[in-house]
Amino acid sequence: ASNAELLQKTRDLKEANSKVEKANRTKSAFLANMSHELRTPMNAILGFAELLLSNRENNLTERQQRNVGTIHRNAGNLLELINELLDLSKIEAGRMETLSERFEIQEVIQESLVVAEPLLRGKPVDVKVTYSDEHLVVETDRAKVVQTVVNLLSNAAKFTERGRVDI
């Protein structure tokens, strides 16, 4: 290859790299803007759910309170997912942070089951949970474990028409 050909290839590669960097910046800006736009109404949903949970007028039945609690938990989980959108750009930039805390894995499984329960309602699907250690304590990012377990349960609910889901 001649010098002229090498120079042209170098210019082409620089131009392609510039386009990729611009697309990446555009994607990151889109994720940041979109997550901000979604966060505002989600915070409003959480706020109204909290107001209902307070049941100041004592006019909600126990079932209604449980349902509002489910709405509140799911809205909180959705807010976490929205925040994860922002984390994508942090991961790409090498700035992802994790929070480490100690917790019993059983708590996360139970919390995740409550979140996924509406997805299984009305389906002939049993969920069986087996613990090798009922009080297993782990130290990691709790929110990311919850997100992972909820995602697995959501997929199991979506793709299991009948039968059993084992955890």
XYZ file of C-alpha atoms in Angstrom:
167
model
C 0.000 0.000 0.000
C 1.214 3.449 -0.874
C 1.608 6.343 1.533
C -1.396 8.048 -0.042
C -3.542 4.949 0.533
C -2.403 4.676 4.158
C -3.139 8.354 4.770
C -6.618 7.958 3.264
C -7.314 4.875 5.420
C -6.143 6.792 8.491
C -8.466 9.698 7.633
C -11.356 7.260 7.058
C -10.731 5.562 10.401
C -10.570 8.905 12.220
C -13.831 9.988 10.592
C -15.532 6.694 11.491
C -14.252 6.976 15.075
C -15.572 10.521 15.305
C -19.013 9.357 14.144
C -19.053 6.551 16.722
C -18.089 8.973 19.514
C -20.820 11.404 18.439
C -23.414 8.604 18.365
C -22.318 7.487 21.841
C -22.645 11.047 23.218
C -26.087 11.359 21.603
C -27.185 8.037 23.127
C -25.956 9.053 26.586
C -27.756 12.402 26.346
C -30.939 10.626 25.236
C -30.763 8.171 28.169
C -30.177 10.999 30.637
C -33.063 13.077 29.268
C -35.450 10.147 28.976
C -34.747 8.883 32.472
C -35.302 12.392 33.830
C -38.649 12.658 32.012
C -39.733 9.261 33.358
C -38.525 9.922 36.895
C -40.822 12.902 37.444
C -44.144 11.052 36.955
C -42.793 7.978 38.746
C -41.978 10.081 41.794
C -45.531 11.450 41.654
C -46.927 7.886 41.600
C -44.742 6.994 44.581
C -45.893 10.095 46.430
C -49.582 9.402 45.851
C -49.113 5.748 46.815
C -47.440 6.841 50.056
C -50.338 9.202 50.715
C -52.802 6.350 50.221
C -50.689 4.036 52.382
C -50.902 6.489 55.266
C -54.684 5.879 55.165
C -55.291 8.996 57.248
C -59.061 8.728 56.919
C -59.066 4.990 57.680
C -61.209 4.337 54.637
C -59.101 1.659 52.914
C -59.705 -2.030 53.482
C -56.769 -4.311 54.281
C -56.841 -5.642 50.720
C -56.791 -2.109 49.286
C -53.844 -1.253 51.542
C -51.971 -4.375 50.343
C -52.719 -3.429 46.728
C -51.472 0.121 47.265
C -48.391 -1.356 48.924
C -47.821 -3.467 45.816
C -48.238 -0.380 43.620
C -45.736 1.481 45.784
C -43.167 -1.345 45.679
C -43.533 -1.792 41.916
C -43.259 1.952 41.316
C -40.120 1.987 43.457
C -38.689 -0.901 41.439
C -39.573 0.859 38.202
C -37.842 3.986 39.472
C -34.762 1.856 40.146
C -34.902 0.566 36.554
C -35.163 4.129 35.289
C -32.112 4.982 37.335
C -30.374 1.979 35.766
C -30.768 3.669 32.384
C -28.485 6.365 33.653
C -26.118 3.730 34.934
C -25.613 2.431 31.398
C -23.767 5.564 30.456
C -21.845 5.405 33.747
C -20.790 1.833 32.987
C -19.576 2.832 29.552
C -17.629 5.698 31.076
C -16.157 3.389 33.733
C -17.843 5.316 36.572
C -20.367 2.728 37.804
C -20.649 2.611 41.569
C -22.036 -0.203 43.638
C -23.301 -0.021 47.185
C -22.240 -2.878 49.398
C -24.436 -3.892 52.293
C -25.111 -7.030 54.307
C -28.554 -8.632 54.035
C -30.274 -11.994 54.162
C -30.918 -13.340 50.683
C -34.276 -14.687 51.922
C -35.498 -11.072 52.323
C -34.678 -10.315 48.686
C -36.412 -13.488 47.471
C -39.557 -12.684 49.474
C -39.583 -9.055 48.286
C -39.113 -10.187 44.689
C -41.931 -12.723 44.978
C -44.321 -9.974 46.118
C -43.328 -7.864 43.101
C -43.732 -10.768 40.656
C -46.955 -12.150 42.201
C -49.319 -10.077 40.014
C -47.614 -11.513 36.914
C -48.448 -15.052 38.037
C -51.979 -14.312 39.215
C -54.534 -16.426 37.369
C -51.934 -18.783 35.869
C -51.714 -22.438 36.891
C -48.115 -21.909 38.019
C -46.729 -22.777 41.441
C -43.627 -21.107 42.821
C -41.433 -23.267 45.011
C -38.672 -21.653 47.049
C -35.967 -23.833 48.574
C -33.161 -22.433 50.694
C -29.960 -24.329 51.369
C -29.451 -21.882 54.238
C -32.537 -19.970 55.423
C -30.406 -17.219 56.941
C -27.748 -16.853 54.269
C -26.222 -13.396 54.637
C -24.528 -11.855 51.630
C -22.676 -8.602 51.191
C -23.236 -6.927 47.839
C -25.387 -4.328 46.123
C -28.892 -5.204 47.384
C -30.762 -3.173 44.760
C -28.934 -4.932 41.934
C -29.713 -8.351 43.437
C -33.402 -7.396 43.774
C -33.433 -6.197 40.167
C -31.829 -9.437 38.977
C -34.211 -11.711 40.910
C -37.268 -9.697 39.829
C -36.106 -9.879 36.203
C -35.663 -13.662 36.474
C -39.090 -14.071 38.085
C -40.710 -11.799 35.496
C -39.226 -13.883 32.698
C -40.308 -17.107 34.417
C -43.850 -15.719 34.770
C -43.902 -14.560 31.171
C -42.676 -17.838 29.678
C -44.312 -20.391 32.012
C -47.912 -21.088 31.092
C -48.402 -23.874 33.616
C -46.274 -25.899 35.957
C -43.769 -24.761 38.538
C -41.068 -22.174 38.937
C -38.285 -23.261 41.299
C -36.131 -20.787 43.167
